[in-house]
Structures are given as structure tokens and as C-alpha cells.
Amino acid sequence: MPLVSMRQLLDEAAKGGYGVGAFNVNDMEQIQAIMMAAKQTKSPVIVQASRGARAFAEDLYLFRLIQAAAELNPELPIAMHQDHGNSFETCRSAIALGYTSVMMDGSLLEDGKTPSTFEQNVDVTRRVVDFAHERGVTVEGEIGVLGGIEDGHGAGGTGLEHVTDPDQAVEFAERTGVDALAIAIGTSHGAYKFSKKPDGSVLKMDILIEIHKRLPHTHLVMHGSSSVPKDLQDIINQYGGKLKPTWGVPVEEIQLGIRNGVRKVNVDTDNRLAMTGAIRKVLWETPEKFDPRDYLKPAREAMAKVVALRMTQFGQAGHAGDYAPIPITEMAKGYANGSLDTRPSLAAK
Ligand SMILES: [Zn+2]
């Protein structure tokens, strides 16, 4: 199966009332882990690469690996997404490679650190939407600024400094026509999200619910949504690691989001923890080993286990065969004739 449009995956998820995990990849083992989990749970797949991942793996290696995943798993719909594009050029180059979805994170300036103005965000996102939709490619935007830093990207802070304003979210959706919208509700990138189990004072689910009511046709995206489970932290620390205690986004909060318009859930940290724990365990218990396969295989299996669990918890499991993929060229026609338009003033008609 060719790579499919992320918009189609998310439209189907909205129809079915489930969420789809978007898992970050940097190398072959991570891609294989996601595909193992998707095959086992019969799940549609969103694979995403940050700018850091594209630089680490080199574009062509990474993209060819995704193509291999699609060729080896023709029964699974797979979307390939650029995570946190920082500029028009980053998004354009991802589309040129064959990515079927891009995130233009115009909440920050091109340096990936400094919060932008609302008008700057609208301008750059609108340009990316025009370019991408002409080619049938999905666009995710961001309004409000997430906390934390990951892969050198992020404004830092706790995630509560720039919580999304629902009025701005509606205006942003109207003026850009994005397919999906990342909102800031107190979550952060990286392992250190919350200093205790989050409640309503730090995780603003009420804002998410309000935005969904006002933007029912725009798919919402939760970033920084690893759950950072204690058992994965414990394995790392048990075998010589030094992680400070931390709390992520509880799965039940993500499920509440999914009941209120969240269709894409970004998960990276949990997979990093799972792989690192598995590698540490092998090296700690059998220090005589030196074949990378001796630790990469358990690392891959540990990640596949976490991904399969999330796919089940988000509800995407069992939905891989629900629909036939719409070619990207057909998606382009849908954008051109307005049938895929999500702008609140048009989609409501
Ligand atoms: Zn993110």
C-alpha cells in the first residue's frame, strides 16, 4: 500500500471515535517496533520524524525505511509525518521526499525556541497549507506554545505559560485551514512533564473540551503525551540509570481527550524509556556481550510492547482494515473543490 494521507487516517478515527498514536522514529529498529505493534493489533499507523531525526538518520535512509515498512505491510495504512516543522522550507523538503503530512509549528520562530506572534504563525502556516493541500498533503498547525524542549526544539518552561486561547484557536483554524491542530493545555516535551500526578491545575482538559466544541471539524492533537510510566523509569534506574522521579500524561486523560476530538496523540518519551531500559538491562546483566543485536533486539521488543499497548488504549487497534486508502492525488482534488475544507465558517454548512 502506498503511504496514505494523515487526514484520511484522522477522518476515519473521528468517524470511529478513536485516537491514533503518532510515534517518532530515528532508525530501523524503531520503525520495525511500530510495525510489529501495528501488525499485532491491526492498527492504522502514523510514523513521524522530527528535524533532529531527519538529520540523525539522513533523509533518504529514513524515508526508504518507511517505504520498506509500507511495502512489507500492505494491509496497514501508514502516514508519514514531519513532526514540528520550523519553516516553510522544512515542510517543503518533507513533501518533496514523499511525506504525506507535515506539521508547521509556527508557534515558534524558525529558531525553534522563540514564541512567535499570532500573525507570524498564521502567515507561515497558511503558506504551508496552500502548498501542501495542492499536493494532497495534510497539515497540522500549532496554536499556543508547549512546554519543555526535545531534540533542541521548544520554548522551555512548564507548559502553562502559553496555554491555547480558544478564541485564537478558532480564528487560527479559520484563517489557515489546517487539517489538524496541536493545542497547548499544559503538556511538555521530554521526560520531565509534571512534578506530581497532574490534576486540573496543570493539565487543562477543560480548554481542550471547549476548543473541540467550537472547532468540531478540526482534528485536535495532543503533544508531549507520553505517560512516562513508573515501571519504565524503574527499569532504567535499576540497571544504573539516574532518572529523577517524574509524571507524564495519564492514559485516562488522553482517553478523555479522545472522547473530545483528539485524533492524534504524540508519543516519544515512553518509547525512548522502554528501549533504554532494555539496553541497560542487557549490558548490566551480561557485561561480556558486545554484539549490538544482543541489546537492539530486546530494545525493539520493549518498544513494540509499549506501542501495542498505546494503540490498544487509544482505540485504533482493529481499525487497519476499515477503509481503502485514498490516493494523495484524490486528496488534492478534495482540497481544491472544497470538500475537505475544515474552516469553521465553511465546514459548518
Ligand atoms: Zn510535539
Short mmCIF file of N, CA and C in Angstrom, two decimals, residues 39 53 98 104 107 166 205 218 227 235 272 274 310 323:
data_model
loop_
_atom_site.label_atom_id
_atom_site.label_comp_id
_atom_site.label_asym_id
_atom_site.label_seq_id
_atom_site.Cartn_x
_atom_site.Cartn_y
_atom_site.Cartn_z
N LYS A 39 0.98 -4.50 13.33
CA LYS A 39 0.58 -5.77 12.74
C LYS A 39 -0.18 -6.62 13.78
N ALA A 53 15.52 13.96 13.85
CA ALA A 53 15.55 12.59 13.33
C ALA A 53 16.02 12.58 11.88
N GLY A 98 8.30 12.84 -0.03
CA GLY A 98 7.17 11.92 -0.11
C GLY A 98 6.38 11.80 1.18
N MET A 104 3.46 22.28 10.55
CA MET A 104 4.13 23.58 10.55
C MET A 104 3.91 24.16 11.94
N SER A 107 4.15 28.29 16.04
CA SER A 107 4.01 28.90 17.38
C SER A 107 5.37 29.43 17.83
N PRO A 166 -8.99 29.63 23.38
CA PRO A 166 -9.97 29.06 22.44
C PRO A 166 -10.39 30.03 21.34
N MET A 205 -7.65 20.11 30.64
CA MET A 205 -8.54 19.36 29.75
C MET A 205 -9.81 20.15 29.44
N THR A 218 -12.02 20.23 13.08
CA THR A 218 -10.55 20.25 13.07
C THR A 218 -10.07 19.19 14.06
N SER A 227 3.08 8.88 28.78
CA SER A 227 2.58 8.70 30.14
C SER A 227 3.71 8.54 31.14
N ILE A 235 13.01 0.47 35.57
CA ILE A 235 13.96 -0.44 34.89
C ILE A 235 15.27 0.30 34.61
N ARG A 272 11.38 5.84 24.12
CA ARG A 272 12.81 6.05 24.45
C ARG A 272 13.14 5.35 25.76
N ALA A 274 11.56 2.83 27.15
CA ALA A 274 11.48 1.37 27.00
C ALA A 274 12.74 0.81 26.37
N ARG A 310 -0.29 1.24 23.74
CA ARG A 310 -0.89 2.54 23.44
C ARG A 310 -1.91 2.43 22.31
N TYR A 323 -10.95 0.70 5.85
CA TYR A 323 -11.13 1.58 4.68
C TYR A 323 -10.03 1.37 3.66
#
